[in-house]
Short mmCIF file of C-alpha atoms and ligand atoms in Angstrom, two decimals:
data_model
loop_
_atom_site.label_atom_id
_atom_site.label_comp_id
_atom_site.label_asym_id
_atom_site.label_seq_id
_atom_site.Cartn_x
_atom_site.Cartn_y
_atom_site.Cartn_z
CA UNK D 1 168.63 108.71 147.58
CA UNK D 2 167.14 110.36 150.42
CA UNK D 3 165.31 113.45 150.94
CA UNK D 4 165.43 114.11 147.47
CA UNK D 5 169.08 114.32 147.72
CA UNK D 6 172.01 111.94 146.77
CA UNK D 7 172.58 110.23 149.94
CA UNK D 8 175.49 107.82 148.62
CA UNK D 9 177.05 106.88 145.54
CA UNK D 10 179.49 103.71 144.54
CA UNK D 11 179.51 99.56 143.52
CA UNK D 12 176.72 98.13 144.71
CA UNK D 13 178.35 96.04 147.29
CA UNK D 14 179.56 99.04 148.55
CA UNK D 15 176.31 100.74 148.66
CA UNK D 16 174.29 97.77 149.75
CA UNK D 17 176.59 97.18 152.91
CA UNK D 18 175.83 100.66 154.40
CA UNK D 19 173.73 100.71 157.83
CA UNK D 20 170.73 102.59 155.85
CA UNK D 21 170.82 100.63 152.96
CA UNK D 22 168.83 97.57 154.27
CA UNK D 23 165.32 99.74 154.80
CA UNK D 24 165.69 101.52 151.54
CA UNK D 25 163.59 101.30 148.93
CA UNK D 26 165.01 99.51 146.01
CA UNK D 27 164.92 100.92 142.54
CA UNK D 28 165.86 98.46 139.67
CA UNK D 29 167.15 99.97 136.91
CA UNK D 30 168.57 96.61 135.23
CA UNK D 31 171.75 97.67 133.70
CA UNK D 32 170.38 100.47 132.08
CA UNK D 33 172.34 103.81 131.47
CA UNK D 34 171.88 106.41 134.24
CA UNK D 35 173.16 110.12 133.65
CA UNK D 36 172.99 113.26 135.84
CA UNK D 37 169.70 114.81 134.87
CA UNK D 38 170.34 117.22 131.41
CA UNK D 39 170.48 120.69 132.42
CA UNK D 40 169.11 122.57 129.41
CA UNK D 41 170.38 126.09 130.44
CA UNK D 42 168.72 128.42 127.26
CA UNK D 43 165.29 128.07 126.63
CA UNK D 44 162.59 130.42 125.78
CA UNK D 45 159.68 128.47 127.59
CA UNK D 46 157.13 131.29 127.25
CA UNK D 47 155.49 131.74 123.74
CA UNK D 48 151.88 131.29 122.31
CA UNK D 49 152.49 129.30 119.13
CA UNK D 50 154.54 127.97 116.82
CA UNK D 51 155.88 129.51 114.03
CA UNK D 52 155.30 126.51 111.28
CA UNK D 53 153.83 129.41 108.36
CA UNK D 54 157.67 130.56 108.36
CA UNK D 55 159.20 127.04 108.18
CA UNK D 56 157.96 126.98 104.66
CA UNK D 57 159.26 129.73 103.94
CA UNK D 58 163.10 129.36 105.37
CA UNK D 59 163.14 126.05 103.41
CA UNK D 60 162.47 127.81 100.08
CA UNK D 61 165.74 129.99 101.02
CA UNK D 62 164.39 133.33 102.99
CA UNK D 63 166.62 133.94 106.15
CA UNK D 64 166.20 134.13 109.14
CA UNK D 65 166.24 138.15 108.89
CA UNK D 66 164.03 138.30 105.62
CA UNK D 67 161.92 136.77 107.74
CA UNK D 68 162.20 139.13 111.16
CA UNK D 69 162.54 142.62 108.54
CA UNK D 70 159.30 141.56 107.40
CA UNK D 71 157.59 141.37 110.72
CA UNK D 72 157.81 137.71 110.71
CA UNK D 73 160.27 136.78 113.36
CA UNK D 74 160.83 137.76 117.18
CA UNK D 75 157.84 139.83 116.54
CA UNK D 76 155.50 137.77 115.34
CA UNK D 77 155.83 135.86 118.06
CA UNK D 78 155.65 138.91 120.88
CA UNK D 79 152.11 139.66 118.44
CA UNK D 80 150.91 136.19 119.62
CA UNK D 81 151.89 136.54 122.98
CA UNK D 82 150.47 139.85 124.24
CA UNK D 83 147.24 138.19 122.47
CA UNK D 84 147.01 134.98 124.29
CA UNK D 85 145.69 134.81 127.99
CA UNK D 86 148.22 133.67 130.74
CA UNK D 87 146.23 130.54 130.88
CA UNK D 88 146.99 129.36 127.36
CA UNK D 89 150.65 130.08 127.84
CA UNK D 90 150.52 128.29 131.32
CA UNK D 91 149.08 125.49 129.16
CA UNK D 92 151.18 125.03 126.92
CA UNK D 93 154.40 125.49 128.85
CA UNK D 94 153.30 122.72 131.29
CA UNK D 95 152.45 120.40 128.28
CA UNK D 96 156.31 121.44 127.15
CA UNK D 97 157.48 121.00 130.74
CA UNK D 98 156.35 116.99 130.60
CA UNK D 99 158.53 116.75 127.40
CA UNK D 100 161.35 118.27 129.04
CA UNK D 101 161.40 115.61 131.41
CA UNK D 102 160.62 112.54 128.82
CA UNK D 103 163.62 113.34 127.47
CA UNK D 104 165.99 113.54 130.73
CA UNK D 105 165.96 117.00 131.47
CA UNK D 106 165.52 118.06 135.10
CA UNK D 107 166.12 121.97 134.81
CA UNK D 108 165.91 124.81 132.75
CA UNK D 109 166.37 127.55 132.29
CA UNK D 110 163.79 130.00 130.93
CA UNK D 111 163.91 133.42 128.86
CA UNK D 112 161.39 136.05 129.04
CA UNK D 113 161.25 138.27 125.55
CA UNK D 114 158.45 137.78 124.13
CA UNK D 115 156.32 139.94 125.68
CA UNK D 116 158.59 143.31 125.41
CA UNK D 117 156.40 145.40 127.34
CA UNK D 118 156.11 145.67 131.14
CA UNK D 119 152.61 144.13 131.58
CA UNK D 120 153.72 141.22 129.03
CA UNK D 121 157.01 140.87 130.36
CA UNK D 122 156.11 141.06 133.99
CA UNK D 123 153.41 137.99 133.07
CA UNK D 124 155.90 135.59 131.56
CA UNK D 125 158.12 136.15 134.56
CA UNK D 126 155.06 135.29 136.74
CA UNK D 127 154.25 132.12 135.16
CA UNK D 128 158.41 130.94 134.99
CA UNK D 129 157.43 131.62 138.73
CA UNK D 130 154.05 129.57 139.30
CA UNK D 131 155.22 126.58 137.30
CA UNK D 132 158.85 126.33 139.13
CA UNK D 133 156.46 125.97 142.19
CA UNK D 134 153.64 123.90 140.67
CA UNK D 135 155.66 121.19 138.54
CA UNK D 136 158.76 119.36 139.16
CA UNK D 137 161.59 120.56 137.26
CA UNK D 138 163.43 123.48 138.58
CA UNK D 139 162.81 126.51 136.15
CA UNK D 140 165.61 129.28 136.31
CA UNK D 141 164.08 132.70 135.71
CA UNK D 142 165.90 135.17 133.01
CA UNK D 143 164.96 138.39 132.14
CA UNK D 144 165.46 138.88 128.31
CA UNK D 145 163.40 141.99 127.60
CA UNK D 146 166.08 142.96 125.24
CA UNK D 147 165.28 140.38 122.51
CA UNK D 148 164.09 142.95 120.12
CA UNK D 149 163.38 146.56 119.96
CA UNK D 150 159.18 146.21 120.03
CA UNK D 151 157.10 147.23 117.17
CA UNK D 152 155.82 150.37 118.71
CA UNK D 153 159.40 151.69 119.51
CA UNK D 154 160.53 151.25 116.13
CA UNK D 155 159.84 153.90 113.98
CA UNK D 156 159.86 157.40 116.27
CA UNK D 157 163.26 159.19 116.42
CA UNK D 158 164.74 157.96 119.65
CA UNK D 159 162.59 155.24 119.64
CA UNK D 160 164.69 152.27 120.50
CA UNK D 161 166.77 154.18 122.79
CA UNK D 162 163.32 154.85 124.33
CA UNK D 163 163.04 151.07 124.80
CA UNK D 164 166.28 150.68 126.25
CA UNK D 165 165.43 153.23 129.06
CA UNK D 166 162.18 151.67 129.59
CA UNK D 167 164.21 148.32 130.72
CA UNK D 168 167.11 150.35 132.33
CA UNK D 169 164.94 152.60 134.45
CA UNK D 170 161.80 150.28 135.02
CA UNK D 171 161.80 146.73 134.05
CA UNK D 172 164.97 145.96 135.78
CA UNK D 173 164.85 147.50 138.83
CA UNK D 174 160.83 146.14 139.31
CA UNK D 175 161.75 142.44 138.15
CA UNK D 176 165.51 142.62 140.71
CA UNK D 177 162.95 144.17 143.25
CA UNK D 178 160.43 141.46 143.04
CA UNK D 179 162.79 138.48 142.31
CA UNK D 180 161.68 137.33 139.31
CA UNK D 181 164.78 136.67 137.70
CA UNK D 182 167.81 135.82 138.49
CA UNK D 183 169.95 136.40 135.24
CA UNK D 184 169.60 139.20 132.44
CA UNK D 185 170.18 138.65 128.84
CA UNK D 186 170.51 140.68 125.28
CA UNK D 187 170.26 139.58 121.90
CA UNK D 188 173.18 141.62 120.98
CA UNK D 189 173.07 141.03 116.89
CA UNK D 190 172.22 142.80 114.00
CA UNK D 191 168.35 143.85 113.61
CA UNK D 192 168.31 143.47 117.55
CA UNK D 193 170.63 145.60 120.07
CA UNK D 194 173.99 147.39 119.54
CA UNK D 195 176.93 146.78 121.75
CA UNK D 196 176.52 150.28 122.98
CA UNK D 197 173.04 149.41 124.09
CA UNK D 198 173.31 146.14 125.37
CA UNK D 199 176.01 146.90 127.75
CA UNK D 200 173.91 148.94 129.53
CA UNK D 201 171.33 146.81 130.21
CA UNK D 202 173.82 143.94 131.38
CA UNK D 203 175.42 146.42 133.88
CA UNK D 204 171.79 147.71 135.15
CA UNK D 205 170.94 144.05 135.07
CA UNK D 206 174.42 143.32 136.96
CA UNK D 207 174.03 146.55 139.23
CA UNK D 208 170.83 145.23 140.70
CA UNK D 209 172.15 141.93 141.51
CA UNK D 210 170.64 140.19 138.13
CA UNK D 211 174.30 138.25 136.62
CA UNK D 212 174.46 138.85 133.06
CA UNK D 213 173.94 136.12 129.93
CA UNK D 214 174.52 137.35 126.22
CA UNK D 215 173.08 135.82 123.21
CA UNK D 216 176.53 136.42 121.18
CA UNK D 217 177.91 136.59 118.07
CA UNK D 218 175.15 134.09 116.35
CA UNK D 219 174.47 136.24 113.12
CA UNK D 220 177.19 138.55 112.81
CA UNK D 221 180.28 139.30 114.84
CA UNK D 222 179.29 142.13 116.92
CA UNK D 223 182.16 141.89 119.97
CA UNK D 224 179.03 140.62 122.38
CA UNK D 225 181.21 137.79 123.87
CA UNK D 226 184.42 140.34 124.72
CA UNK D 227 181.76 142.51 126.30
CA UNK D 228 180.20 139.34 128.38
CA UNK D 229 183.67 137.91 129.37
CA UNK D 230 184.53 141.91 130.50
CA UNK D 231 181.06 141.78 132.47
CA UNK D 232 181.52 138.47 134.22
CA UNK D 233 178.73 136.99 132.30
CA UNK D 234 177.90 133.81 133.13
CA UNK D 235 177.47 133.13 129.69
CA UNK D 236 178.16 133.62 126.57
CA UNK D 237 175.46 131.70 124.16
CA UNK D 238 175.22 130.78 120.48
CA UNK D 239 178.92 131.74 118.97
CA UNK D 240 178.79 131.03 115.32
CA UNK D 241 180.08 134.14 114.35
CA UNK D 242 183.22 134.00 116.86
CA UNK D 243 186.49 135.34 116.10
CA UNK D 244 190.31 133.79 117.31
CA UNK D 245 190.38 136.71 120.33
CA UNK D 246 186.79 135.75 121.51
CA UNK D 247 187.71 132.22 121.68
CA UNK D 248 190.75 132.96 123.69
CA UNK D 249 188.90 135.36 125.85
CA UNK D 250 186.40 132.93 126.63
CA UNK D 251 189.19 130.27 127.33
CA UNK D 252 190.39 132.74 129.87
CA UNK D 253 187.65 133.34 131.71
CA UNK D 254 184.93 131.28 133.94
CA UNK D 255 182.13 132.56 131.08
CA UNK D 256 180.35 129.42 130.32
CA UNK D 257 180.40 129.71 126.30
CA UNK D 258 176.71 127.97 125.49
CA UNK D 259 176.57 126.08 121.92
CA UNK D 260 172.81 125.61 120.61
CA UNK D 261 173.39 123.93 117.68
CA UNK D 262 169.54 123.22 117.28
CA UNK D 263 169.27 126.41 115.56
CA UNK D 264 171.93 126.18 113.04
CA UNK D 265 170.08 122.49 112.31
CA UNK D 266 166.79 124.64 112.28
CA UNK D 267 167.38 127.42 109.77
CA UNK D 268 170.02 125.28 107.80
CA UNK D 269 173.04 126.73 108.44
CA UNK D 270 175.91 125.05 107.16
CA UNK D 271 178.37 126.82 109.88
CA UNK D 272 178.11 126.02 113.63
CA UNK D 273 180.05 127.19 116.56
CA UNK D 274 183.20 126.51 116.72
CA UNK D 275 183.59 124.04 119.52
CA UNK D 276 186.81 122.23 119.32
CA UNK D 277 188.79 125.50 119.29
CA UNK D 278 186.59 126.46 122.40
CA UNK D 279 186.84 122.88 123.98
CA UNK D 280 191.33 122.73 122.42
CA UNK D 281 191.90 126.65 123.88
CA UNK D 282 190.39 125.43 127.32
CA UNK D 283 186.86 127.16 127.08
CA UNK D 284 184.10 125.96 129.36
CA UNK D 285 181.59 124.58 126.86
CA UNK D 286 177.76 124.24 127.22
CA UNK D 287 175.22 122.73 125.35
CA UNK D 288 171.68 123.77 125.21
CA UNK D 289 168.31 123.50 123.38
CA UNK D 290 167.46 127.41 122.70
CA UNK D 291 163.86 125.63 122.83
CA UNK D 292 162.20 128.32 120.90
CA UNK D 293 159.32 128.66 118.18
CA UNK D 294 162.41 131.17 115.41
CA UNK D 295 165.25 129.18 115.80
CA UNK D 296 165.12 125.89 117.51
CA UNK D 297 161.70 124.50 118.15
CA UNK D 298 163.25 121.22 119.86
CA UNK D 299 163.02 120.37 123.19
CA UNK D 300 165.32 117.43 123.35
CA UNK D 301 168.84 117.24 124.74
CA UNK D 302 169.10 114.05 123.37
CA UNK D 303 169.18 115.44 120.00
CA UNK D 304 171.17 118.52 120.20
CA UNK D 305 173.80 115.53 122.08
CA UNK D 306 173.65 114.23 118.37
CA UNK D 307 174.32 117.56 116.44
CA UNK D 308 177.21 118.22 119.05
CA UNK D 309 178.79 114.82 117.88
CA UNK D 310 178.44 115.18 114.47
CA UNK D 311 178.49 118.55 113.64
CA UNK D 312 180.11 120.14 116.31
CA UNK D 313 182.43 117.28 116.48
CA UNK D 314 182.54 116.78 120.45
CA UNK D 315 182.96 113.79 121.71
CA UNK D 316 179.74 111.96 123.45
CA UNK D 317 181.26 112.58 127.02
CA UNK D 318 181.74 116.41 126.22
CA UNK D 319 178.95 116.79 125.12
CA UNK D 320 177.32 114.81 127.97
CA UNK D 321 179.46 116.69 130.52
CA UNK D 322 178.58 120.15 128.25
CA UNK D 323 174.71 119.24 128.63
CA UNK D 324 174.97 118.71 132.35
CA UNK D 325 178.11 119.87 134.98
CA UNK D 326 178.73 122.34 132.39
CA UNK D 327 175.49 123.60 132.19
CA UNK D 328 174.75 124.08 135.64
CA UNK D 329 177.66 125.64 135.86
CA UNK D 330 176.04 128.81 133.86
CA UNK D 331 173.15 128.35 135.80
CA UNK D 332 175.14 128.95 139.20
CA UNK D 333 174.04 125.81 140.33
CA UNK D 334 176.68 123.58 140.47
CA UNK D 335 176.96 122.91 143.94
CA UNK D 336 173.43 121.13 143.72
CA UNK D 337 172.85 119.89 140.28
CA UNK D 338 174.76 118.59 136.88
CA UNK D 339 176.55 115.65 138.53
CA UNK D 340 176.07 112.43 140.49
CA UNK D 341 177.49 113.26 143.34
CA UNK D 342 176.87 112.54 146.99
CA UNK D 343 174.76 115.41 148.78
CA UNK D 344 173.56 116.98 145.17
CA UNK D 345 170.04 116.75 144.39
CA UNK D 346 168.57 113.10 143.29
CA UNK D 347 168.25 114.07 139.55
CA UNK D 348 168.34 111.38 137.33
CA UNK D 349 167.75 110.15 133.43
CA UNK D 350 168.21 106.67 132.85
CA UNK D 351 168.20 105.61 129.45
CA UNK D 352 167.56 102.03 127.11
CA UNK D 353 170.47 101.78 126.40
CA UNK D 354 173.90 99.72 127.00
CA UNK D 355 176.62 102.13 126.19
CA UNK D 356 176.03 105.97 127.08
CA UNK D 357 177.93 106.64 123.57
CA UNK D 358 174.15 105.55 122.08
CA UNK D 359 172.56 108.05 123.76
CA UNK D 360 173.66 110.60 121.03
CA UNK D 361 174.13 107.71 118.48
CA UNK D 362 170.46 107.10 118.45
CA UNK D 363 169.74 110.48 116.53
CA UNK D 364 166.27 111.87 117.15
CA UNK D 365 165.36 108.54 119.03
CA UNK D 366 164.34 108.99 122.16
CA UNK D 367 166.21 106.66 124.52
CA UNK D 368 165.26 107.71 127.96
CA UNK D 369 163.41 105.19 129.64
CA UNK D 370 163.10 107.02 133.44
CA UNK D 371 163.91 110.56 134.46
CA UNK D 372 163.79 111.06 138.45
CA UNK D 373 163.74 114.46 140.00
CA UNK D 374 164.49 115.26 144.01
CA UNK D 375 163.94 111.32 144.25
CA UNK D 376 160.51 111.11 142.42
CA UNK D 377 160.38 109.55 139.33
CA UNK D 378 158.39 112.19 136.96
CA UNK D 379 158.61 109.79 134.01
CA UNK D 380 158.61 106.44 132.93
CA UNK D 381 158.15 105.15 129.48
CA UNK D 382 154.80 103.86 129.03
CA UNK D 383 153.32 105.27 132.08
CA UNK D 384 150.76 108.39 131.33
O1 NIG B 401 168.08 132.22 120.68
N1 NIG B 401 168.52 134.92 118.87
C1 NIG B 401 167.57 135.35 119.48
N2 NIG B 401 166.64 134.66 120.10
C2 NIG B 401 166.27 133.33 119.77
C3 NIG B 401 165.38 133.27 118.58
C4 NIG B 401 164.04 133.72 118.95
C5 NIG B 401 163.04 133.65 117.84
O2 NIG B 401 163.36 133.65 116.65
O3 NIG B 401 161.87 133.62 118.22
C6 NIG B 401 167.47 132.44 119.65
O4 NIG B 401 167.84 131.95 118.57
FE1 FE B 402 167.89 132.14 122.58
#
């Protein structure tokens, strides 16, 4: 490694003979498992608090939308936001942050939408912002202020259509303008925003130069991934709900189709996505945490490496490659990130392991032993 980049990669006799080898610095790893550093490419960083009151009450059998109709939800958590100060989110981000990396992850991506008005909004994408700059991993900026029509929008005539203006006409435009994202997403479902509705903010997103990602198809079948694949989208996340056509759509196009099966573990859902018919039809399959206080309050790739085993049925080395080239991939990154690769950034997890089939085997065990970012190690086991 060099310069926080990948300066060579091979055997070690053929690494140790090169001229520049001799004054490097020599890490020992001792035979443990190294991996490209996880790219967890869907995350929504940002919020104030848990929500553990509704974990109780999903486990005695209320859904995820008896939850959100009864201002539970999305909302509850945009309640808790526009209440806490940007240095309590800041706080707790950066805390999350550190876990990111104890587990192997060296970039995410982060979602706005919890804030769902411009002053909240604008302050989430500030902090994605200040903590790309002031902490290691590389955060990737999304603009998701169409998660959910907000409260105050809600029950006027016109109301939500209201909203949808609000992002079209000044939310977008302001966050393109002062680069604070780099994607826009919609939570195109039932309860959240129509087809109708959410391809107009992907094209306003996509008109000023902000490449569209879709939360798709996770409770009902709403024709979000069609519309994504038609936009370019970079891609198409969640999937449950996916029909025969979507699948082949998405096997026809570069639309990275994201599986988060966190949140299916989460709100006990006995019906993932369906990722060997993505994966068999030729579909470019992702894996991500959705690290998120509704649905999948996990911050571990690790784990979601297990669910994609045994409940989505990938192999380990899908999965792995889903979690990481894939990934970065969707992120537009691939040129620097996802792979160990001579010239790409120096991101690394090594893990305690002897076989990188454990890695998932291990189910919410966390194996990493080392992650390394542009070079520096930001984690060690046992170090604080
Ligand atoms: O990815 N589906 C929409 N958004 C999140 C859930 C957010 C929440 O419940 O707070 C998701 O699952
Ligand atoms: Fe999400």
């Amino acid at each position: 490694m060099r310069d926080g980049r990948i300066a060579a990669v091979g055997a070690r006799s053929k690494v140790e003979a090169l001229p520049e080898a001799g004054p490097a610095e020599k890490l020992d790893v001792e035979g443990r498992v190294i991996l490209p550093g996880f790219v967890d490419s869907h995350t929504h960083l940002i919020h104030a608090a848990s929500r553990a009151e509704e974990y109780e009450l999903k486990i005695a059998g209320a859904s995820y939308e008896e939850i959100a109709n009864k201002g539970g939800g999305i909302l509850n958590s945009v309640k808790k936001l526009r209440a806490a100060t940007a240095a309590a989110l800041k706080a707790r981000a950066s805390a999350a942050l550190r876990e990111f990396a104890a587990y192997g992850t060296t970039t995410i991506e982060a979602k706005s939408g919890y804030g769902l008005d411009v002053t909240s909004e604008l302050k989430i994408l500030g902090l994605h912002q200040e903590l790309d700059r002031e902490q290691p991993l590389d955060i990737v900026s999304t603009f998701l202020g169409a998660h959910v029509v907000p409260a105050e929008y809600r029950h006027t005539p016109g109301g939500p259509q209201r909203y949808v203006g609000l992002l079209v006409n000044r939310l977008i435009p302001e966050v393109a303008e002062r680069k604070l994202a780099e994607f826009c997403d919609v939570f195109c479902d039932r309860g959240a925003f129509s087809l109708a509705q959410s391809e107009q903010v992907l094209e306003a997103g996509a008109s000023h130069g902000l490449a569209p990602r879709v939360h798709a198809e996770q409770l009902s079948r709403t024709g979000a991934t069609q519309l994504g694949v038609g936009l370019g989208a970079a891609s198409c996340d969640h999937l449950e709900q996916v029909k025969t056509a979507d699948i082949r759509a998405l096997a026809k196009s570069k639309t990275v189709a994201t599986l988060l099966p966190g949140c299916d573990f989460h709100l006990g859902l006995k019906e993932y996505a369906p990722a060997r018919a993505l994966i068999d039809a030729g579909a470019i399959v992702g894996l991500a945490t959705d690290y998120n206080p509704g649905t999948s309050p996990t911050l571990s790739m690790p784990m979601v490496l297990s669910l994609a085993c045994t409940q989505l049925r990938m192999t380990p080395a899908e999965a792995i490659t889903a979690a990481t080239v894939n990934a970065a991939y969707s992120l537009r990154r691939e040129k620097e990130i996802g792979a160990i690769e001579t010239g790409k950034l120096a991101d690394l997890g090594v893990f305690e392991v002897e076989d990188y089939r454990e890695i998932p085997y291990y189910f919410g065990v966390n194996k990493c032993w080392m992650t390394i970012k542009k070079g520096e190690i930001v984690y060690r086991r046992g170090a604080r």
